[in-house]
Amino acid sequence: MTPGVVVARDGNDLELWGWQAKGYDLPESLSFTGKSGYRTTRLGDARVNIPGTELSESWIVIQGGGMSTLLVLDQRPQSVNWEKNAQGSMSLVVVFSGRPARAVVLSISADAPLDEHECRFWAKVLRRYPVSASECVCRDAASQTQSCLVRYNYLDLGQDERNAVVAAAAVPMLASLAREHQFPGLAIEGVQKTGYVSEHAPYLLKANSDTVTYRMPAPDRSKVMKGFGELFARSRVERNVHGGLGEKEMFRRTAEWGFDHCRYALAFDADWDLPLVSFRGGPISEDEALWKRLDELIANCNEAGMQMMLCSFPEIRSRDWKAHPDRQRTIFEFWRRIAQRYANLPDWAISYDFFNEPAYMNTDHYKEIMKELTAIIRSVDKRHMIVWESGDGWAQPQWSGWMEPVDDSNVLYSFHHYGKHWGYAYDEYYPGYQATFERTQVDVWLEAILFGIEHHVPIHCGEFGLSMIQPGSDGQAWLNDYLAFFERFCIGWNWWNYSGHDIYRTGLAMGDRISPYVPTLRRWTARSGWGLHGSAATRETGLNARAANR
């Protein structure tokens, strides 16, 4: 909401010190507007005393160490002193006649110097300090756009008789980032660029207003998918039992819960799964019975009205694939055969999540893999969505910037992130006492969100879950906040997993025993975008299309 930070104490003075202890150089100068104009005083080891009567405006700026720092004071000071404190360090002490002592601190890189004009501008703006905001989003179905309105509430930090306070409404930083990266269809009017630039984008604001509005394309809800994951397809359908239910019953139940897709994991080197690839280097199975079993698995999922998102769990490492290129060729050919086999299914029926949690990958090599395999798939299947997970760190969101988008518009870029997970042996209270976790848990997704904005692509959480030990309904509260964050940023998700054997971990069902997280998940699946469960007409269309492709 603002680049400034309010500092305050009960006493009548503010002391700034500790630069060198934190690895910074001491300030070199102090500037302010006096009765005779703009003044700059050099700072060193000697004591400096500036009586408050010499300041004609209630702000000062200190410079040095590559930064300029503005202090906007809520009252005229009695004195400003540069002196050595009890710890033997030079410090800046601002003394006031009244209490509490308050100021807004703004630091800007020396590349954008705070001159007198800029300081006066910021002093006017920061005296009305934004502390909260209300947001309203209105979607226009006809134009497929949405208008966003943000209105701020302020803390008034007093008046300066020389300069009237200016209300200003900030453009949300992610919207500013989108503007910098020319996000298609984004329109932000009537705002000005300030001298403050965060690590991501410039700070934009609309002066003389407490409200800012902007327009943007409405999110493509077909990409905001909400599903669950499972593994172990089994070579015979009667052996594929999860949570006490057979395959068809599992798909029917999860569709009734509102899920719109199942991310099914195909494991390599596993005789308990569909052994379509015998070893890492092949060969690929030519047993048509096994391939027909995969057909059956997909058909049963589609019959319930859900998309089948196929995902492979191979061991993918740059060092291994560079030493044994046949292994890379085998997996590429495996996916080519799958795409060719299901190319004529309806658009909604299947998608391809190529590699689960790639790790130990070289950056350039992974980018090559993404481009090459995308081209191979599109040579035989141009209609179905593909999914690329971030590498190299087991698809964690912090690694999203490591990817380079492929030249294809029907792609989801996926990350994985869990809450308290198996092996976490401590009681967890949520929200914690005086804790900020519930307000900052979105921070871990920031790299993925930035990636989506900068490259104009949809992002997706391909795995998440929760298995914390908690009192009462704290786990449901955590999950509800988590899903609300996803909804806010239009991020689809996939809960891992359904299996009832994991009901005290992340499993959702074991016969009639249903995880307490299911009702919370259902509240949010009801807001899903394309899911066939949401419309009887859509469901009928999908099933008819499936029948036509038999």
mmCIF file of N, CA and C in Angstrom, residues 53-160:
data_model
loop_
_atom_site.group_PDB
_atom_site.id
_atom_site.type_symbol
_atom_site.label_atom_id
_atom_site.label_comp_id
_atom_site.label_asym_id
_atom_site.label_seq_id
_atom_site.Cartn_x
_atom_site.Cartn_y
_atom_site.Cartn_z
ATOM 1 N N THR A 53 13.567 25.244 15.475
ATOM 2 C CA THR A 53 13.109 26.511 14.901
ATOM 3 C C THR A 53 13.724 26.788 13.535
ATOM 4 N N GLU A 54 14.817 26.067 13.206
ATOM 5 C CA GLU A 54 15.448 26.283 11.906
ATOM 6 C C GLU A 54 14.743 25.519 10.786
ATOM 7 N N LEU A 55 13.882 24.563 11.137
ATOM 8 C CA LEU A 55 13.136 23.805 10.126
ATOM 9 C C LEU A 55 11.841 24.540 9.803
ATOM 10 N N SER A 56 11.631 24.817 8.523
ATOM 11 C CA SER A 56 10.369 25.447 8.124
ATOM 12 C C SER A 56 9.324 24.413 7.720
ATOM 13 N N GLU A 57 9.741 23.168 7.524
ATOM 14 C CA GLU A 57 8.821 22.079 7.203
ATOM 15 C C GLU A 57 9.205 20.868 8.047
ATOM 16 N N SER A 58 8.230 20.039 8.346
ATOM 17 C CA SER A 58 8.453 18.933 9.291
ATOM 18 C C SER A 58 8.943 17.673 8.588
ATOM 19 N N TRP A 59 10.084 17.752 7.965
ATOM 20 C CA TRP A 59 10.736 16.581 7.395
ATOM 21 C C TRP A 59 12.231 16.828 7.303
ATOM 22 N N ILE A 60 12.989 15.756 7.352
ATOM 23 C CA ILE A 60 14.430 15.805 7.141
ATOM 24 C C ILE A 60 14.819 14.610 6.284
ATOM 25 N N VAL A 61 15.944 14.715 5.608
ATOM 26 C CA VAL A 61 16.417 13.605 4.784
ATOM 27 C C VAL A 61 17.896 13.382 5.071
ATOM 28 N N ILE A 62 18.268 12.125 5.289
ATOM 29 C CA ILE A 62 19.669 11.770 5.482
ATOM 30 C C ILE A 62 20.123 10.953 4.285
ATOM 31 N N GLN A 63 21.387 11.162 3.885
ATOM 32 C CA GLN A 63 21.899 10.536 2.673
ATOM 33 C C GLN A 63 23.256 9.913 2.931
ATOM 34 N N GLY A 64 23.522 8.827 2.186
ATOM 35 C CA GLY A 64 24.794 8.143 2.300
ATOM 36 C C GLY A 64 24.629 6.651 2.161
ATOM 37 N N GLY A 65 25.731 5.978 1.851
ATOM 38 C CA GLY A 65 25.675 4.528 1.705
ATOM 39 C C GLY A 65 24.817 4.062 0.559
ATOM 40 N N GLY A 66 24.658 4.918 -0.471
ATOM 41 C CA GLY A 66 23.866 4.537 -1.632
ATOM 42 C C GLY A 66 22.376 4.685 -1.450
ATOM 43 N N MET A 67 21.933 5.284 -0.322
ATOM 44 C CA MET A 67 20.509 5.445 -0.053
ATOM 45 C C MET A 67 20.214 6.865 0.413
ATOM 46 N N SER A 68 18.990 7.286 0.158
ATOM 47 C CA SER A 68 18.449 8.514 0.731
ATOM 48 C C SER A 68 17.249 8.109 1.579
ATOM 49 N N THR A 69 17.204 8.600 2.817
ATOM 50 C CA THR A 69 16.126 8.225 3.731
ATOM 51 C C THR A 69 15.417 9.479 4.224
ATOM 52 N N LEU A 70 14.128 9.536 3.943
ATOM 53 C CA LEU A 70 13.295 10.664 4.337
ATOM 54 C C LEU A 70 12.555 10.333 5.623
ATOM 55 N N LEU A 71 12.565 11.270 6.568
ATOM 56 C CA LEU A 71 11.777 11.147 7.788
ATOM 57 C C LEU A 71 10.709 12.232 7.761
ATOM 58 N N VAL A 72 9.455 11.809 7.631
ATOM 59 C CA VAL A 72 8.326 12.735 7.680
ATOM 60 C C VAL A 72 7.821 12.734 9.118
ATOM 61 N N LEU A 73 7.967 13.867 9.805
ATOM 62 C CA LEU A 73 7.686 13.959 11.232
ATOM 63 C C LEU A 73 6.249 14.407 11.464
ATOM 64 N N ASP A 74 5.589 13.819 12.460
ATOM 65 C CA ASP A 74 4.181 14.173 12.672
ATOM 66 C C ASP A 74 4.028 15.478 13.454
ATOM 67 N N GLN A 75 5.144 16.035 13.944
ATOM 68 C CA GLN A 75 5.116 17.331 14.621
ATOM 69 C C GLN A 75 6.474 18.006 14.446
ATOM 70 N N ARG A 76 6.473 19.313 14.596
ATOM 71 C CA ARG A 76 7.731 20.048 14.471
ATOM 72 C C ARG A 76 8.655 19.670 15.627
ATOM 73 N N PRO A 77 9.914 19.297 15.360
ATOM 74 C CA PRO A 77 10.799 18.859 16.442
ATOM 75 C C PRO A 77 11.356 20.036 17.246
ATOM 76 N N GLN A 78 11.755 19.738 18.470
ATOM 77 C CA GLN A 78 12.487 20.725 19.256
ATOM 78 C C GLN A 78 13.922 20.830 18.777
ATOM 79 N N SER A 79 14.481 19.666 18.413
ATOM 80 C CA SER A 79 15.859 19.660 17.915
ATOM 81 C C SER A 79 16.130 18.381 17.150
ATOM 82 N N VAL A 80 17.128 18.455 16.275
ATOM 83 C CA VAL A 80 17.629 17.290 15.542
ATOM 84 C C VAL A 80 19.116 17.208 15.848
ATOM 85 N N ASN A 81 19.555 16.081 16.402
ATOM 86 C CA ASN A 81 20.927 15.964 16.890
ATOM 87 C C ASN A 81 21.635 14.761 16.277
ATOM 88 N N TRP A 82 22.858 14.987 15.851
ATOM 89 C CA TRP A 82 23.755 13.915 15.400
ATOM 90 C C TRP A 82 24.835 13.803 16.464
ATOM 91 N N GLU A 83 24.840 12.667 17.196
ATOM 92 C CA GLU A 83 25.711 12.574 18.354
ATOM 93 C C GLU A 83 26.043 11.122 18.657
ATOM 94 N N LYS A 84 27.033 10.941 19.510
ATOM 95 C CA LYS A 84 27.437 9.597 19.910
ATOM 96 C C LYS A 84 26.549 9.153 21.068
ATOM 97 N N ASN A 85 26.023 7.920 20.970
ATOM 98 C CA ASN A 85 25.135 7.427 22.023
ATOM 99 C C ASN A 85 25.906 6.620 23.063
ATOM 100 N N ALA A 86 25.193 6.026 24.005
ATOM 101 C CA ALA A 86 25.824 5.295 25.102
ATOM 102 C C ALA A 86 26.599 4.078 24.622
ATOM 103 N N GLN A 87 26.249 3.559 23.453
ATOM 104 C CA GLN A 87 26.954 2.399 22.899
ATOM 105 C C GLN A 87 28.194 2.806 22.109
ATOM 106 N N GLY A 88 28.463 4.091 22.039
ATOM 107 C CA GLY A 88 29.631 4.577 21.316
ATOM 108 C C GLY A 88 29.426 4.695 19.826
ATOM 109 N N SER A 89 28.186 4.622 19.365
ATOM 110 C CA SER A 89 27.882 4.730 17.936
ATOM 111 C C SER A 89 27.233 6.075 17.645
ATOM 112 N N MET A 90 27.497 6.594 16.458
ATOM 113 C CA MET A 90 26.843 7.822 16.043
ATOM 114 C C MET A 90 25.369 7.535 15.770
ATOM 115 N N SER A 91 24.508 8.439 16.229
ATOM 116 C CA SER A 91 23.072 8.240 16.072
ATOM 117 C C SER A 91 22.398 9.565 15.761
ATOM 118 N N LEU A 92 21.236 9.464 15.120
ATOM 119 C CA LEU A 92 20.415 10.632 14.832
ATOM 120 C C LEU A 92 19.256 10.631 15.823
ATOM 121 N N VAL A 93 19.136 11.689 16.609
ATOM 122 C CA VAL A 93 18.093 11.781 17.627
ATOM 123 C C VAL A 93 17.206 12.978 17.305
ATOM 124 N N VAL A 94 15.911 12.702 17.130
ATOM 125 C CA VAL A 94 14.931 13.755 16.873
ATOM 126 C C VAL A 94 14.097 13.903 18.140
ATOM 127 N N VAL A 95 14.125 15.101 18.724
ATOM 128 C CA VAL A 95 13.447 15.352 19.994
ATOM 129 C C VAL A 95 12.204 16.204 19.743
ATOM 130 N N PHE A 96 11.075 15.785 20.348
ATOM 131 C CA PHE A 96 9.811 16.508 20.205
ATOM 132 C C PHE A 96 9.373 17.058 21.564
ATOM 133 N N SER A 97 8.465 18.014 21.529
ATOM 134 C CA SER A 97 7.926 18.549 22.777
ATOM 135 C C SER A 97 6.810 17.663 23.322
ATOM 136 N N GLY A 98 6.092 16.989 22.445
ATOM 137 C CA GLY A 98 4.998 16.126 22.869
ATOM 138 C C GLY A 98 5.287 14.664 22.610
ATOM 139 N N ARG A 99 4.408 13.841 23.064
ATOM 140 C CA ARG A 99 4.526 12.410 22.843
ATOM 141 C C ARG A 99 3.174 11.845 22.434
ATOM 142 N N PRO A 100 3.104 10.744 21.715
ATOM 143 C CA PRO A 100 4.225 9.893 21.299
ATOM 144 C C PRO A 100 5.034 10.529 20.175
ATOM 145 N N ALA A 101 6.236 10.015 20.004
ATOM 146 C CA ALA A 101 7.087 10.455 18.902
ATOM 147 C C ALA A 101 6.809 9.554 17.707
ATOM 148 N N ARG A 102 6.446 10.159 16.584
ATOM 149 C CA ARG A 102 6.088 9.360 15.404
ATOM 150 C C ARG A 102 6.699 9.971 14.150
ATOM 151 N N ALA A 103 7.002 9.098 13.202
ATOM 152 C CA ALA A 103 7.502 9.545 11.902
ATOM 153 C C ALA A 103 7.239 8.448 10.881
ATOM 154 N N VAL A 104 7.213 8.838 9.617
ATOM 155 C CA VAL A 104 7.164 7.871 8.526
ATOM 156 C C VAL A 104 8.531 7.877 7.865
ATOM 157 N N VAL A 105 9.109 6.699 7.707
ATOM 158 C CA VAL A 105 10.448 6.567 7.137
ATOM 159 C C VAL A 105 10.332 6.001 5.729
ATOM 160 N N LEU A 106 10.982 6.665 4.785
ATOM 161 C CA LEU A 106 10.987 6.225 3.389
ATOM 162 C C LEU A 106 12.420 6.196 2.897
ATOM 163 N N SER A 107 12.880 5.041 2.428
ATOM 164 C CA SER A 107 14.230 4.909 1.881
ATOM 165 C C SER A 107 14.158 4.679 0.385
ATOM 166 N N ILE A 108 14.963 5.433 -0.341
ATOM 167 C CA ILE A 108 14.999 5.344 -1.795
ATOM 168 C C ILE A 108 16.452 5.268 -2.233
ATOM 169 N N SER A 109 16.707 4.475 -3.252
ATOM 170 C CA SER A 109 18.059 4.337 -3.773
ATOM 171 C C SER A 109 18.600 5.685 -4.225
ATOM 172 N N ALA A 110 19.904 5.869 -4.060
ATOM 173 C CA ALA A 110 20.546 7.114 -4.486
ATOM 174 C C ALA A 110 20.430 7.328 -5.989
ATOM 175 N N ASP A 111 20.064 6.282 -6.732
ATOM 176 C CA ASP A 111 19.849 6.446 -8.175
ATOM 177 C C ASP A 111 18.659 7.351 -8.453
ATOM 178 N N ALA A 112 17.752 7.475 -7.488
ATOM 179 C CA ALA A 112 16.602 8.377 -7.607
ATOM 180 C C ALA A 112 16.660 9.333 -6.422
ATOM 181 N N PRO A 113 17.531 10.343 -6.475
ATOM 182 C CA PRO A 113 17.794 11.188 -5.307
ATOM 183 C C PRO A 113 16.555 11.917 -4.809
ATOM 184 N N LEU A 114 16.500 12.070 -3.504
ATOM 185 C CA LEU A 114 15.413 12.811 -2.869
ATOM 186 C C LEU A 114 15.810 14.282 -2.786
ATOM 187 N N ASP A 115 15.462 15.057 -3.796
ATOM 188 C CA ASP A 115 15.724 16.490 -3.739
ATOM 189 C C ASP A 115 14.593 17.188 -2.988
ATOM 190 N N GLU A 116 14.668 18.489 -2.892
ATOM 191 C CA GLU A 116 13.676 19.227 -2.112
ATOM 192 C C GLU A 116 12.267 19.017 -2.651
ATOM 193 N N HIS A 117 12.114 19.043 -3.959
ATOM 194 C CA HIS A 117 10.795 18.871 -4.561
ATOM 195 C C HIS A 117 10.227 17.493 -4.235
ATOM 196 N N GLU A 118 11.053 16.447 -4.363
ATOM 197 C CA GLU A 118 10.596 15.091 -4.081
ATOM 198 C C GLU A 118 10.262 14.909 -2.602
ATOM 199 N N CYS A 119 11.087 15.479 -1.745
ATOM 200 C CA CYS A 119 10.819 15.357 -0.306
ATOM 201 C C CYS A 119 9.495 16.008 0.059
ATOM 202 N N ARG A 120 9.234 17.159 -0.524
ATOM 203 C CA ARG A 120 7.986 17.861 -0.223
ATOM 204 C C ARG A 120 6.788 17.052 -0.726
ATOM 205 N N PHE A 121 6.945 16.458 -1.905
ATOM 206 C CA PHE A 121 5.871 15.621 -2.452
ATOM 207 C C PHE A 121 5.577 14.452 -1.519
ATOM 208 N N TRP A 122 6.617 13.723 -1.106
ATOM 209 C CA TRP A 122 6.408 12.557 -0.256
ATOM 210 C C TRP A 122 5.875 12.952 1.118
ATOM 211 N N ALA A 123 6.312 14.101 1.633
ATOM 212 C CA ALA A 123 5.818 14.552 2.931
ATOM 213 C C ALA A 123 4.314 14.800 2.886
ATOM 214 N N LYS A 124 3.830 15.334 1.776
ATOM 215 C CA LYS A 124 2.390 15.558 1.628
ATOM 216 C C LYS A 124 1.633 14.233 1.563
ATOM 217 N N VAL A 125 2.190 13.287 0.824
ATOM 218 C CA VAL A 125 1.501 12.014 0.605
ATOM 219 C C VAL A 125 1.521 11.129 1.851
ATOM 220 N N LEU A 126 2.682 11.043 2.509
ATOM 221 C CA LEU A 126 2.833 10.081 3.599
ATOM 222 C C LEU A 126 2.166 10.525 4.896
ATOM 223 N N ARG A 127 1.754 11.782 4.990
ATOM 224 C CA ARG A 127 1.036 12.212 6.187
ATOM 225 C C ARG A 127 -0.355 11.587 6.269
ATOM 226 N N ARG A 128 -0.872 11.168 5.142
ATOM 227 C CA ARG A 128 -2.095 10.351 5.155
ATOM 228 C C ARG A 128 -1.642 8.933 4.833
ATOM 229 N N TYR A 129 -1.384 8.185 5.869
ATOM 230 C CA TYR A 129 -0.722 6.883 5.739
ATOM 231 C C TYR A 129 -1.772 5.787 5.589
ATOM 232 N N PRO A 130 -1.777 5.047 4.467
ATOM 233 C CA PRO A 130 -2.789 3.994 4.267
ATOM 234 C C PRO A 130 -2.563 2.825 5.215
ATOM 235 N N VAL A 131 -3.622 2.418 5.884
ATOM 236 C CA VAL A 131 -3.516 1.321 6.850
ATOM 237 C C VAL A 131 -4.375 0.121 6.476
ATOM 238 N N SER A 132 -5.350 0.309 5.600
ATOM 239 C CA SER A 132 -6.177 -0.813 5.156
ATOM 240 C C SER A 132 -6.814 -0.438 3.833
ATOM 241 N N ALA A 133 -7.350 -1.438 3.159
ATOM 242 C CA ALA A 133 -7.980 -1.192 1.865
ATOM 243 C C ALA A 133 -9.153 -2.134 1.682
ATOM 244 N N SER A 134 -10.141 -1.666 0.954
ATOM 245 C CA SER A 134 -11.278 -2.490 0.548
ATOM 246 C C SER A 134 -11.232 -2.627 -0.964
ATOM 247 N N GLU A 135 -11.516 -3.823 -1.448
ATOM 248 C CA GLU A 135 -11.418 -4.074 -2.883
ATOM 249 C C GLU A 135 -12.735 -4.624 -3.406
ATOM 250 N N CYS A 136 -13.127 -4.151 -4.563
ATOM 251 C CA CYS A 136 -14.332 -4.644 -5.225
ATOM 252 C C CYS A 136 -13.970 -4.988 -6.665
ATOM 253 N N VAL A 137 -14.335 -6.187 -7.087
ATOM 254 C CA VAL A 137 -14.065 -6.633 -8.457
ATOM 255 C C VAL A 137 -15.393 -6.920 -9.132
ATOM 256 N N CYS A 138 -15.605 -6.311 -10.280
ATOM 257 C CA CYS A 138 -16.855 -6.474 -11.021
ATOM 258 C C CYS A 138 -16.533 -7.023 -12.406
ATOM 259 N N ARG A 139 -17.139 -8.149 -12.741
ATOM 260 C CA ARG A 139 -16.856 -8.809 -14.013
ATOM 261 C C ARG A 139 -17.938 -8.493 -15.028
ATOM 262 N N ASP A 140 -17.509 -8.155 -16.244
ATOM 263 C CA ASP A 140 -18.418 -7.913 -17.363
ATOM 264 C C ASP A 140 -18.375 -9.146 -18.263
ATOM 265 N N ALA A 141 -19.411 -9.962 -18.189
ATOM 266 C CA ALA A 141 -19.425 -11.218 -18.940
ATOM 267 C C ALA A 141 -19.396 -10.975 -20.441
ATOM 268 N N ALA A 142 -20.014 -9.888 -20.889
ATOM 269 C CA ALA A 142 -20.089 -9.629 -22.328
ATOM 270 C C ALA A 142 -18.715 -9.353 -22.924
ATOM 271 N N SER A 143 -17.921 -8.537 -22.237
ATOM 272 C CA SER A 143 -16.599 -8.165 -22.761
ATOM 273 C C SER A 143 -15.485 -9.038 -22.216
ATOM 274 N N GLN A 144 -15.830 -9.939 -21.280
ATOM 275 C CA GLN A 144 -14.833 -10.802 -20.643
ATOM 276 C C GLN A 144 -13.708 -9.987 -20.005
ATOM 277 N N THR A 145 -14.098 -8.862 -19.404
ATOM 278 C CA THR A 145 -13.151 -8.040 -18.656
ATOM 279 C C THR A 145 -13.667 -7.871 -17.233
ATOM 280 N N GLN A 146 -12.803 -7.373 -16.367
ATOM 281 C CA GLN A 146 -13.241 -7.076 -15.016
ATOM 282 C C GLN A 146 -12.634 -5.755 -14.561
ATOM 283 N N SER A 147 -13.416 -5.004 -13.807
ATOM 284 C CA SER A 147 -12.968 -3.741 -13.235
ATOM 285 C C SER A 147 -12.634 -3.964 -11.770
ATOM 286 N N CYS A 148 -11.510 -3.420 -11.352
ATOM 287 C CA CYS A 148 -11.063 -3.564 -9.971
ATOM 288 C C CYS A 148 -11.021 -2.184 -9.323
ATOM 289 N N LEU A 149 -11.655 -2.043 -8.190
ATOM 290 C CA LEU A 149 -11.676 -0.788 -7.440
ATOM 291 C C LEU A 149 -11.060 -1.034 -6.077
ATOM 292 N N VAL A 150 -10.093 -0.192 -5.710
ATOM 293 C CA VAL A 150 -9.438 -0.299 -4.409
ATOM 294 C C VAL A 150 -9.601 1.033 -3.689
ATOM 295 N N ARG A 151 -10.197 1.004 -2.508
ATOM 296 C CA ARG A 151 -10.384 2.222 -1.709
ATOM 297 C C ARG A 151 -9.623 2.064 -0.398
ATOM 298 N N TYR A 152 -8.876 3.113 -0.034
ATOM 299 C CA TYR A 152 -7.991 3.051 1.127
ATOM 300 C C TYR A 152 -8.567 3.794 2.328
ATOM 301 N N ASN A 153 -8.179 3.333 3.504
ATOM 302 C CA ASN A 153 -8.424 4.028 4.769
ATOM 303 C C ASN A 153 -7.074 4.473 5.329
ATOM 304 N N TYR A 154 -7.060 5.622 6.001
ATOM 305 C CA TYR A 154 -5.785 6.255 6.331
ATOM 306 C C TYR A 154 -5.649 6.561 7.816
ATOM 307 N N LEU A 155 -4.397 6.603 8.255
ATOM 308 C CA LEU A 155 -4.014 7.166 9.538
ATOM 309 C C LEU A 155 -3.476 8.562 9.262
ATOM 310 N N ASP A 156 -4.108 9.579 9.831
ATOM 311 C CA ASP A 156 -3.652 10.957 9.631
ATOM 312 C C ASP A 156 -2.555 11.277 10.631
ATOM 313 N N LEU A 157 -1.402 11.676 10.111
ATOM 314 C CA LEU A 157 -0.243 11.968 10.953
ATOM 315 C C LEU A 157 -0.013 13.472 11.073
ATOM 316 N N GLY A 158 -1.064 14.200 11.307
ATOM 317 C CA GLY A 158 -0.917 15.624 11.560
ATOM 318 C C GLY A 158 -0.760 16.443 10.299
ATOM 319 N N GLN A 159 -0.836 17.744 10.462
ATOM 320 C CA GLN A 159 -0.727 18.689 9.364
ATOM 321 C C GLN A 159 0.625 19.394 9.414
ATOM 322 N N ASP A 160 1.029 19.882 8.273
ATOM 323 C CA ASP A 160 2.192 20.754 8.171
ATOM 324 C C ASP A 160 1.679 22.078 7.631
#
